[in-house]
mmCIF file of C-alpha atoms in Angstrom:
data_model
loop_
_atom_site.group_PDB
_atom_site.id
_atom_site.type_symbol
_atom_site.label_atom_id
_atom_site.label_comp_id
_atom_site.label_asym_id
_atom_site.label_seq_id
_atom_site.Cartn_x
_atom_site.Cartn_y
_atom_site.Cartn_z
ATOM 1 C CA UNK A 83 -2.570 3.159 31.898
ATOM 2 C CA UNK A 84 0.644 3.379 29.616
ATOM 3 C CA UNK A 85 2.449 5.693 32.150
ATOM 4 C CA UNK A 86 1.864 3.140 34.939
ATOM 5 C CA UNK A 87 3.695 0.512 32.912
ATOM 6 C CA UNK A 88 6.180 3.205 31.875
ATOM 7 C CA UNK A 89 8.031 2.517 35.335
ATOM 8 C CA UNK A 90 8.839 -1.000 34.274
ATOM 9 C CA UNK A 91 12.018 -1.797 32.522
ATOM 10 C CA UNK A 92 12.305 -2.381 28.699
ATOM 11 C CA UNK A 93 12.420 -5.971 27.533
ATOM 12 C CA UNK A 94 14.245 -7.346 24.237
ATOM 13 C CA UNK A 95 10.969 -7.730 22.487
ATOM 14 C CA UNK A 96 9.073 -6.517 19.428
ATOM 15 C CA UNK A 97 5.447 -5.379 19.201
ATOM 16 C CA UNK A 98 3.733 -5.666 16.045
ATOM 17 C CA UNK A 99 0.476 -3.508 16.281
ATOM 18 C CA UNK A 100 -2.226 -2.061 14.035
ATOM 19 C CA UNK A 101 -5.560 -0.291 14.526
ATOM 20 C CA UNK A 102 -6.860 -1.138 11.095
ATOM 21 C CA UNK A 103 -5.726 -4.779 10.615
ATOM 22 C CA UNK A 104 -7.362 -7.843 12.313
ATOM 23 C CA UNK A 105 -4.263 -9.867 11.713
ATOM 24 C CA UNK A 106 -0.537 -9.556 10.712
ATOM 25 C CA UNK A 107 -0.147 -8.898 6.797
ATOM 26 C CA UNK A 108 1.698 -6.379 4.638
ATOM 27 C CA UNK A 109 4.995 -5.003 5.604
ATOM 28 C CA UNK A 110 4.483 -6.117 9.194
ATOM 29 C CA UNK A 111 4.178 -9.874 8.021
ATOM 30 C CA UNK A 112 7.289 -9.534 5.761
ATOM 31 C CA UNK A 113 9.246 -8.262 8.774
ATOM 32 C CA UNK A 114 7.874 -10.803 11.001
ATOM 33 C CA UNK A 115 8.754 -13.717 8.571
ATOM 34 C CA UNK A 116 12.350 -12.447 8.214
ATOM 35 C CA UNK A 117 12.577 -12.318 12.123
ATOM 36 C CA UNK A 118 11.331 -15.794 12.244
ATOM 37 C CA UNK A 119 13.445 -17.079 9.613
ATOM 38 C CA UNK A 120 16.637 -16.234 11.492
ATOM 39 C CA UNK A 121 15.496 -18.015 14.773
ATOM 40 C CA UNK A 122 13.551 -16.405 17.557
ATOM 41 C CA UNK A 123 16.388 -14.131 19.113
ATOM 42 C CA UNK A 124 13.627 -11.636 20.701
ATOM 43 C CA UNK A 125 10.100 -12.024 22.146
ATOM 44 C CA UNK A 126 7.454 -11.031 19.558
ATOM 45 C CA UNK A 127 4.075 -9.689 20.520
ATOM 46 C CA UNK A 128 0.926 -8.646 18.702
ATOM 47 C CA UNK A 129 -1.963 -6.228 18.998
ATOM 48 C CA UNK A 130 -4.460 -5.977 16.207
ATOM 49 C CA UNK A 131 -7.964 -4.757 15.995
ATOM 50 C CA UNK A 132 -10.708 -7.117 17.074
ATOM 51 C CA UNK A 133 -12.976 -8.424 14.446
ATOM 52 C CA UNK A 134 -15.993 -6.397 13.837
ATOM 53 C CA UNK A 135 -18.047 -8.724 15.778
ATOM 54 C CA UNK A 136 -15.968 -8.558 18.623
ATOM 55 C CA UNK A 137 -15.559 -5.026 20.175
ATOM 56 C CA UNK A 138 -12.021 -3.996 21.897
ATOM 57 C CA UNK A 139 -11.828 -5.070 25.306
ATOM 58 C CA UNK A 140 -10.398 -3.345 28.613
ATOM 59 C CA UNK A 141 -8.079 -6.470 28.375
ATOM 60 C CA UNK A 142 -7.024 -5.533 24.809
ATOM 61 C CA UNK A 143 -6.196 -1.613 25.811
ATOM 62 C CA UNK A 144 -4.253 -2.973 28.922
ATOM 63 C CA UNK A 145 -2.300 -5.341 26.690
ATOM 64 C CA UNK A 146 -1.400 -2.595 24.164
ATOM 65 C CA UNK A 147 -0.322 -0.191 26.941
ATOM 66 C CA UNK A 148 1.793 -2.908 28.659
ATOM 67 C CA UNK A 149 3.533 -3.845 25.424
ATOM 68 C CA UNK A 150 3.973 -0.309 24.305
ATOM 69 C CA UNK A 151 5.757 0.557 27.577
ATOM 70 C CA UNK A 152 7.996 -2.445 27.845
ATOM 71 C CA UNK A 153 8.881 -3.230 24.344
ATOM 72 C CA UNK A 154 12.190 -2.165 22.569
ATOM 73 C CA UNK A 155 10.375 -1.858 19.268
ATOM 74 C CA UNK A 156 6.831 -0.825 18.591
ATOM 75 C CA UNK A 157 6.349 -1.308 14.783
ATOM 76 C CA UNK A 158 3.233 -0.096 12.793
ATOM 77 C CA UNK A 159 2.593 0.479 9.368
ATOM 78 C CA UNK A 160 -0.429 2.939 9.075
ATOM 79 C CA UNK A 161 -2.004 5.802 11.056
ATOM 80 C CA UNK A 162 -2.459 5.087 14.638
ATOM 81 C CA UNK A 163 -3.945 7.909 16.621
ATOM 82 C CA UNK A 164 -4.062 6.160 19.927
ATOM 83 C CA UNK A 165 -0.161 6.147 20.141
ATOM 84 C CA UNK A 166 0.678 9.570 19.040
ATOM 85 C CA UNK A 167 0.696 11.004 22.351
ATOM 86 C CA UNK A 168 2.791 8.496 23.990
ATOM 87 C CA UNK A 169 6.214 9.463 25.349
ATOM 88 C CA UNK A 170 8.570 6.888 24.045
ATOM 89 C CA UNK A 171 10.965 5.833 26.606
ATOM 90 C CA UNK A 172 14.799 6.166 26.033
ATOM 91 C CA UNK A 173 16.369 3.245 24.237
ATOM 92 C CA UNK A 174 12.795 2.243 23.004
ATOM 93 C CA UNK A 175 11.939 2.573 19.314
ATOM 94 C CA UNK A 176 8.695 3.569 17.762
ATOM 95 C CA UNK A 177 9.017 2.541 13.820
ATOM 96 C CA UNK A 178 6.798 3.438 11.188
ATOM 97 C CA UNK A 179 6.901 1.204 8.160
ATOM 98 C CA UNK A 180 4.357 2.869 6.251
ATOM 99 C CA UNK A 181 2.057 0.807 4.055
ATOM 100 C CA UNK A 182 2.617 2.727 0.943
ATOM 101 C CA UNK A 183 5.406 2.790 -1.502
ATOM 102 C CA UNK A 184 6.982 6.073 -2.897
ATOM 103 C CA UNK A 185 5.090 9.478 -2.690
ATOM 104 C CA UNK A 186 2.197 10.330 -4.656
ATOM 105 C CA UNK A 187 -0.957 11.933 -3.205
ATOM 106 C CA UNK A 188 -0.155 14.269 -0.345
ATOM 107 C CA UNK A 189 -1.012 12.998 3.212
ATOM 108 C CA UNK A 190 -0.230 14.028 6.882
ATOM 109 C CA UNK A 191 1.183 17.534 7.532
ATOM 110 C CA UNK A 192 1.726 18.099 3.787
ATOM 111 C CA UNK A 193 -2.140 18.612 3.755
ATOM 112 C CA UNK A 194 -2.064 21.174 6.509
ATOM 113 C CA UNK A 195 -4.873 23.706 5.647
ATOM 114 C CA UNK A 196 -6.265 21.733 2.876
ATOM 115 C CA UNK A 197 -9.864 20.061 2.946
ATOM 116 C CA UNK A 198 -9.552 16.785 5.009
ATOM 117 C CA UNK A 199 -5.952 17.803 6.078
ATOM 118 C CA UNK A 200 -4.729 18.063 9.803
ATOM 119 C CA UNK A 201 -5.164 21.344 11.738
ATOM 120 C CA UNK A 202 -2.217 23.131 13.081
ATOM 121 C CA UNK A 203 -2.959 21.639 16.758
ATOM 122 C CA UNK A 204 -3.022 18.189 15.454
ATOM 123 C CA UNK A 205 -0.660 15.771 17.212
ATOM 124 C CA UNK A 206 0.074 12.752 14.922
ATOM 125 C CA UNK A 207 3.156 10.930 13.860
ATOM 126 C CA UNK A 208 5.639 13.228 15.583
ATOM 127 C CA UNK A 209 6.832 10.635 18.035
ATOM 128 C CA UNK A 210 8.267 8.225 15.596
ATOM 129 C CA UNK A 211 11.931 7.339 16.347
ATOM 130 C CA UNK A 212 12.352 5.527 12.710
ATOM 131 C CA UNK A 213 10.427 5.997 9.549
ATOM 132 C CA UNK A 214 11.209 3.415 6.729
ATOM 133 C CA UNK A 215 10.887 4.401 3.114
ATOM 134 C CA UNK A 216 11.618 3.047 -0.270
ATOM 135 C CA UNK A 217 14.025 5.620 -1.531
ATOM 136 C CA UNK A 218 16.348 8.485 -0.572
ATOM 137 C CA UNK A 219 14.327 10.598 -3.058
ATOM 138 C CA UNK A 220 11.373 10.685 -0.644
ATOM 139 C CA UNK A 221 13.035 10.956 2.566
ATOM 140 C CA UNK A 222 12.223 14.729 2.675
ATOM 141 C CA UNK A 223 8.733 14.348 1.622
ATOM 142 C CA UNK A 224 7.987 11.715 4.553
ATOM 143 C CA UNK A 225 9.683 13.847 7.066
ATOM 144 C CA UNK A 226 7.462 16.766 6.124
ATOM 145 C CA UNK A 227 4.410 14.696 6.113
ATOM 146 C CA UNK A 228 4.982 13.154 9.364
ATOM 147 C CA UNK A 229 6.412 16.267 10.956
ATOM 148 C CA UNK A 230 9.696 14.538 11.848
ATOM 149 C CA UNK A 231 13.374 15.144 11.214
ATOM 150 C CA UNK A 232 14.831 13.740 7.915
ATOM 151 C CA UNK A 233 17.614 12.181 10.048
ATOM 152 C CA UNK A 234 15.114 9.429 11.295
ATOM 153 C CA UNK A 235 13.697 8.476 7.822
ATOM 154 C CA UNK A 236 15.480 5.499 6.568
ATOM 155 C CA UNK A 237 15.462 4.365 2.901
ATOM 156 C CA UNK A 238 15.805 0.642 3.518
ATOM 157 C CA UNK A 239 13.008 -0.337 1.292
ATOM 158 C CA UNK A 240 9.411 -1.298 1.459
ATOM 159 C CA UNK A 241 9.201 -5.030 3.130
ATOM 160 C CA UNK A 242 6.351 -6.227 1.119
ATOM 161 C CA UNK A 243 7.875 -5.396 -2.318
ATOM 162 C CA UNK A 244 10.170 -8.239 -1.736
ATOM 163 C CA UNK A 245 7.255 -10.535 -3.055
ATOM 164 C CA UNK A 246 7.889 -9.085 -6.598
ATOM 165 C CA UNK A 247 11.584 -10.615 -6.426
ATOM 166 C CA UNK A 248 10.455 -13.863 -4.953
ATOM 167 C CA UNK A 249 10.052 -16.071 -7.988
ATOM 168 C CA UNK A 250 8.952 -19.076 -6.084
ATOM 169 C CA UNK A 251 6.333 -17.119 -4.265
ATOM 170 C CA UNK A 252 5.083 -15.602 -7.302
ATOM 171 C CA UNK A 253 4.731 -18.924 -9.019
ATOM 172 C CA UNK A 254 2.710 -20.076 -5.832
ATOM 173 C CA UNK A 255 0.483 -17.188 -6.238
ATOM 174 C CA UNK A 256 -0.189 -17.744 -9.936
ATOM 175 C CA UNK A 257 -1.152 -21.342 -9.276
ATOM 176 C CA UNK A 258 -3.346 -20.360 -6.549
ATOM 177 C CA UNK A 259 -5.033 -17.767 -8.794
ATOM 178 C CA UNK A 260 -5.383 -20.118 -11.707
ATOM 179 C CA UNK A 261 -6.806 -22.792 -9.150
ATOM 180 C CA UNK A 262 -9.739 -20.283 -8.631
ATOM 181 C CA UNK A 263 -10.083 -19.239 -12.409
ATOM 182 C CA UNK A 264 -8.834 -22.142 -14.472
ATOM 183 C CA UNK A 265 -10.662 -20.693 -17.340
ATOM 184 C CA UNK A 266 -8.043 -17.917 -17.471
ATOM 185 C CA UNK A 267 -4.910 -19.980 -17.950
ATOM 186 C CA UNK A 268 -4.498 -18.991 -21.560
ATOM 187 C CA UNK A 269 -5.820 -15.574 -21.190
ATOM 188 C CA UNK A 270 -4.014 -12.179 -20.807
ATOM 189 C CA UNK A 271 -5.609 -9.737 -18.126
ATOM 190 C CA UNK A 272 -5.976 -6.203 -18.396
ATOM 191 C CA UNK A 273 -6.612 -4.929 -15.012
ATOM 192 C CA UNK A 274 -8.636 -1.780 -14.240
ATOM 193 C CA UNK A 275 -7.807 -0.860 -10.670
ATOM 194 C CA UNK A 276 -8.857 2.723 -9.894
ATOM 195 C CA UNK A 277 -8.694 4.393 -6.357
ATOM 196 C CA UNK A 278 -11.932 5.598 -4.709
ATOM 197 C CA UNK A 279 -13.450 8.961 -4.797
ATOM 198 C CA UNK A 280 -14.978 10.504 -1.662
ATOM 199 C CA UNK A 281 -13.368 11.764 1.500
ATOM 200 C CA UNK A 282 -12.878 8.458 3.298
ATOM 201 C CA UNK A 283 -14.225 4.933 3.897
ATOM 202 C CA UNK A 284 -17.607 5.985 4.690
ATOM 203 C CA UNK A 285 -18.232 7.970 1.535
ATOM 204 C CA UNK A 286 -16.121 6.035 -0.786
ATOM 205 C CA UNK A 287 -17.412 5.363 -4.383
ATOM 206 C CA UNK A 288 -16.394 5.156 -7.829
ATOM 207 C CA UNK A 289 -18.457 6.594 -10.781
ATOM 208 C CA UNK A 290 -19.487 3.461 -12.654
ATOM 209 C CA UNK A 291 -20.714 5.528 -15.563
ATOM 210 C CA UNK A 292 -17.187 6.360 -16.448
ATOM 211 C CA UNK A 293 -16.365 3.110 -17.803
ATOM 212 C CA UNK A 294 -18.356 1.524 -20.785
ATOM 213 C CA UNK A 295 -18.767 -2.292 -20.465
ATOM 214 C CA UNK A 296 -20.458 -2.729 -23.771
ATOM 215 C CA UNK A 297 -17.510 -1.040 -25.606
ATOM 216 C CA UNK A 298 -15.015 -3.116 -23.407
ATOM 217 C CA UNK A 299 -16.635 -6.416 -24.409
ATOM 218 C CA UNK A 300 -16.838 -5.565 -28.038
ATOM 219 C CA UNK A 301 -13.198 -4.688 -28.375
ATOM 220 C CA UNK A 302 -11.982 -7.778 -26.545
ATOM 221 C CA UNK A 303 -14.488 -10.507 -27.286
ATOM 222 C CA UNK A 304 -12.587 -12.117 -30.171
ATOM 223 C CA UNK A 305 -9.183 -11.839 -28.367
ATOM 224 C CA UNK A 306 -7.368 -13.533 -25.776
ATOM 225 C CA UNK A 307 -7.794 -10.504 -23.488
ATOM 226 C CA UNK A 308 -9.829 -10.396 -20.314
ATOM 227 C CA UNK A 309 -10.844 -7.291 -18.676
ATOM 228 C CA UNK A 310 -10.510 -7.396 -14.806
ATOM 229 C CA UNK A 311 -11.991 -4.906 -12.461
ATOM 230 C CA UNK A 312 -10.464 -4.338 -8.935
ATOM 231 C CA UNK A 313 -12.219 -1.527 -7.172
ATOM 232 C CA UNK A 314 -10.595 -0.142 -4.037
ATOM 233 C CA UNK A 315 -11.805 -1.923 -0.822
ATOM 234 C CA UNK A 316 -13.630 1.147 0.593
ATOM 235 C CA UNK A 317 -15.948 1.010 -2.509
ATOM 236 C CA UNK A 318 -18.741 -1.312 -1.552
ATOM 237 C CA UNK A 319 -21.001 -0.812 -4.573
ATOM 238 C CA UNK A 320 -19.972 -3.380 -7.214
ATOM 239 C CA UNK A 321 -20.303 -2.836 -11.100
ATOM 240 C CA UNK A 322 -23.195 -4.813 -12.437
ATOM 241 C CA UNK A 323 -21.600 -7.032 -15.249
ATOM 242 C CA UNK A 324 -24.309 -8.339 -17.868
ATOM 243 C CA UNK A 325 -24.402 -12.187 -17.849
ATOM 244 C CA UNK A 326 -23.457 -12.316 -21.425
ATOM 245 C CA UNK A 327 -20.153 -10.479 -20.747
ATOM 246 C CA UNK A 328 -19.022 -12.289 -17.673
ATOM 247 C CA UNK A 329 -16.581 -14.490 -19.642
ATOM 248 C CA UNK A 330 -14.587 -11.416 -20.830
ATOM 249 C CA UNK A 331 -15.212 -8.934 -17.983
ATOM 250 C CA UNK A 332 -14.604 -10.265 -14.379
ATOM 251 C CA UNK A 333 -14.886 -8.317 -11.031
ATOM 252 C CA UNK A 334 -11.985 -9.301 -8.916
ATOM 253 C CA UNK A 335 -12.946 -6.596 -6.251
ATOM 254 C CA UNK A 336 -13.447 -9.179 -3.714
ATOM 255 C CA UNK A 337 -10.056 -10.909 -4.239
ATOM 256 C CA UNK A 338 -7.994 -10.157 -1.313
ATOM 257 C CA UNK A 339 -4.240 -9.780 -2.500
ATOM 258 C CA UNK A 340 -3.889 -6.786 -4.979
ATOM 259 C CA UNK A 341 -0.166 -8.025 -5.530
ATOM 260 C CA UNK A 342 -1.482 -11.387 -6.986
ATOM 261 C CA UNK A 343 -3.808 -9.568 -9.303
ATOM 262 C CA UNK A 344 -0.726 -7.322 -10.230
ATOM 263 C CA UNK A 345 1.439 -10.200 -11.226
ATOM 264 C CA UNK A 346 -1.421 -11.826 -13.223
ATOM 265 C CA UNK A 347 -1.929 -8.546 -15.337
ATOM 266 C CA UNK A 348 -0.545 -7.957 -18.714
ATOM 267 C CA UNK A 349 -1.374 -4.404 -18.434
ATOM 268 C CA UNK A 350 -2.850 -2.037 -15.571
ATOM 269 C CA UNK A 351 -5.150 0.707 -16.018
ATOM 270 C CA UNK A 352 -5.495 3.247 -13.067
ATOM 271 C CA UNK A 353 -5.651 6.875 -11.995
ATOM 272 C CA UNK A 354 -4.047 8.113 -8.772
ATOM 273 C CA UNK A 355 -3.578 4.564 -7.005
ATOM 274 C CA UNK A 356 -0.174 3.906 -5.494
ATOM 275 C CA UNK A 357 -0.361 0.415 -6.928
ATOM 276 C CA UNK A 358 1.766 1.991 -9.851
ATOM 277 C CA UNK A 359 4.756 1.774 -7.814
ATOM 278 C CA UNK A 360 4.613 -1.973 -7.185
ATOM 279 C CA UNK A 361 3.537 -2.522 -10.817
ATOM 280 C CA UNK A 362 6.548 -0.607 -12.296
ATOM 281 C CA UNK A 363 8.584 -3.504 -10.687
ATOM 282 C CA UNK A 364 7.169 -5.769 -13.331
ATOM 283 C CA UNK A 365 8.197 -3.602 -16.234
ATOM 284 C CA UNK A 366 4.804 -3.530 -17.848
ATOM 285 C CA UNK A 367 2.472 -1.022 -19.509
ATOM 286 C CA UNK A 368 0.468 1.243 -17.228
ATOM 287 C CA UNK A 369 -2.466 3.261 -18.912
ATOM 288 C CA UNK A 370 -3.790 6.179 -16.774
ATOM 289 C CA UNK A 371 -7.603 7.028 -16.933
ATOM 290 C CA UNK A 372 -8.332 10.218 -15.021
ATOM 291 C CA UNK A 373 -11.467 12.189 -16.364
ATOM 292 C CA UNK A 374 -11.784 14.234 -13.236
ATOM 293 C CA UNK A 375 -7.937 15.086 -13.072
ATOM 294 C CA UNK A 376 -8.275 18.858 -12.482
ATOM 295 C CA UNK A 377 -10.936 18.389 -9.815
ATOM 296 C CA UNK A 378 -8.727 15.871 -8.135
ATOM 297 C CA UNK A 379 -5.634 18.149 -8.206
ATOM 298 C CA UNK A 380 -7.606 20.963 -6.602
ATOM 299 C CA UNK A 381 -9.131 18.801 -3.860
ATOM 300 C CA UNK A 382 -6.434 16.283 -3.060
ATOM 301 C CA UNK A 383 -3.090 17.499 -4.339
ATOM 302 C CA UNK A 384 0.017 15.699 -5.411
ATOM 303 C CA UNK A 385 3.751 15.895 -4.312
ATOM 304 C CA UNK A 386 4.670 16.304 -7.967
ATOM 305 C CA UNK A 387 3.256 17.504 -11.324
ATOM 306 C CA UNK A 388 0.849 14.530 -12.184
ATOM 307 C CA UNK A 389 1.317 14.592 -15.952
ATOM 308 C CA UNK A 390 5.093 14.687 -15.759
ATOM 309 C CA UNK A 391 5.361 12.367 -12.824
ATOM 310 C CA UNK A 392 3.261 9.058 -13.829
ATOM 311 C CA UNK A 393 5.017 6.462 -15.915
ATOM 312 C CA UNK A 394 2.529 6.603 -18.800
ATOM 313 C CA UNK A 395 0.043 8.766 -20.743
ATOM 314 C CA UNK A 396 -3.020 9.804 -19.080
ATOM 315 C CA UNK A 397 -6.608 9.920 -20.890
ATOM 316 C CA UNK A 398 -9.866 11.343 -20.066
ATOM 317 C CA UNK A 399 -11.796 9.696 -22.969
ATOM 318 C CA UNK A 400 -12.503 6.057 -22.314
ATOM 319 C CA UNK A 401 -12.693 5.354 -26.032
ATOM 320 C CA UNK A 402 -9.000 6.188 -26.088
ATOM 321 C CA UNK A 403 -8.291 4.028 -23.208
ATOM 322 C CA UNK A 404 -9.849 0.958 -24.882
ATOM 323 C CA UNK A 405 -7.530 1.631 -28.055
ATOM 324 C CA UNK A 406 -4.665 2.063 -25.788
ATOM 325 C CA UNK A 407 -5.202 -1.034 -23.844
ATOM 326 C CA UNK A 408 -4.953 -2.997 -27.020
ATOM 327 C CA UNK A 409 -1.804 -1.507 -27.980
ATOM 328 C CA UNK A 410 1.433 -3.128 -26.787
ATOM 329 C CA UNK A 411 3.762 -0.120 -27.206
ATOM 330 C CA UNK A 412 4.977 1.990 -24.245
ATOM 331 C CA UNK A 413 7.642 4.207 -23.261
ATOM 332 C CA UNK A 414 10.018 1.862 -21.301
ATOM 333 C CA UNK A 415 12.520 4.350 -20.567
ATOM 334 C CA UNK A 416 9.816 6.574 -18.845
ATOM 335 C CA UNK A 417 8.871 3.635 -16.699
ATOM 336 C CA UNK A 418 12.361 2.673 -15.791
ATOM 337 C CA UNK A 419 13.233 6.306 -14.814
ATOM 338 C CA UNK A 420 9.870 6.279 -12.601
ATOM 339 C CA UNK A 421 10.940 3.159 -10.981
ATOM 340 C CA UNK A 422 14.534 4.046 -10.203
ATOM 341 C CA UNK A 423 13.344 7.359 -8.488
ATOM 342 C CA UNK A 424 11.271 5.520 -5.987
ATOM 343 C CA UNK A 425 13.067 2.335 -5.239
ATOM 344 C CA UNK A 426 16.541 2.683 -3.768
ATOM 345 C CA UNK A 427 17.001 -1.070 -4.203
ATOM 346 C CA UNK A 428 15.546 -3.548 -6.632
ATOM 347 C CA UNK A 429 16.768 -6.730 -4.963
ATOM 348 C CA UNK A 430 14.210 -8.154 -2.757
ATOM 349 C CA UNK A 431 15.976 -7.719 0.508
ATOM 350 C CA UNK A 432 14.117 -4.899 1.957
ATOM 351 C CA UNK A 433 12.868 -7.317 4.963
ATOM 352 C CA UNK A 434 16.545 -8.229 5.520
ATOM 353 C CA UNK A 435 17.653 -4.626 5.834
ATOM 354 C CA UNK A 436 14.900 -3.618 8.104
ATOM 355 C CA UNK A 437 15.490 -6.721 10.405
ATOM 356 C CA UNK A 438 19.328 -6.001 10.372
ATOM 357 C CA UNK A 439 18.575 -2.478 11.586
ATOM 358 C CA UNK A 440 16.261 -3.674 14.340
ATOM 359 C CA UNK A 441 18.482 -6.387 15.691
ATOM 360 C CA UNK A 442 21.335 -4.062 15.522
ATOM 361 C CA UNK A 443 19.333 -1.561 17.690
ATOM 362 C CA UNK A 444 18.333 -4.037 20.046
ATOM 363 C CA UNK A 445 21.880 -5.446 20.589
ATOM 364 C CA UNK A 446 23.113 -1.909 21.383
#
């Protein structure tokens, strides 16, 4: 179908599309909003996944094929197998604005030959014309992971991190959050946000036995701290919090916006989650709890030495984590060094730079 429409001329339009999202959000939304703020200088099209109750139709597929064949820019922010065998037309652009910040756990062709990694015959990512990343320091990593030339990897910044520099938007997010949780107005939140275990969405879980709710409750019941839990969206089994503890231990796993939870948190406890990149922009303490570190290293692999890479200390004993979460001291220099390594810019203008690039290419 695509190659029938391939014969049609290109039009000055931009297609935002995703196989995993039902509506525009994340990096795509920030880029779209920046385009709109400048006036509608080009046509904009969307093609997102149908809701789970509404299977994709042939009309949806035809629309995707037509828009891909006739748009000057196709912009995605995640894995999109359906598009990877397309021959991108001359003067057309297939831009990947990857949803994650920095580089942490290995992905793509960096996992060639590893469990869950691609095979040597896999065809993924290699037809991108641009890949947008957070920093010059990760250009070669993304080039290898996507199997593309480093020349097309552009350190323009990650659009959705503009949120952390928008005081007005963060204030509104705080107001919205406290509107839902007014009892937390005078509280300080310690957010526990680990990544999932398992090989993917269908098998995702988190070992609940690794955290001791009773010990957490005893340690914070007479303080102004609240312990928040935000499990990865893939994890469907929720932590059962005893009724008597629910004023001090709160499950935020169904709260949609992780960024809102991050700005509300006084400290973050995590393990291998890429949320450490965004949270580092807030210059707050990060504690790492990874009782399965050696096993995780063996099965998943990192781009860097984990213990040296992370902007905080890692613990395998939850009792020590509890002690550490009540301690306000941390190595600020280590955090700043980490942040500077993965953010080329700290100015809240990543969306601006990306849109400048897009409009310049369309104007050529």
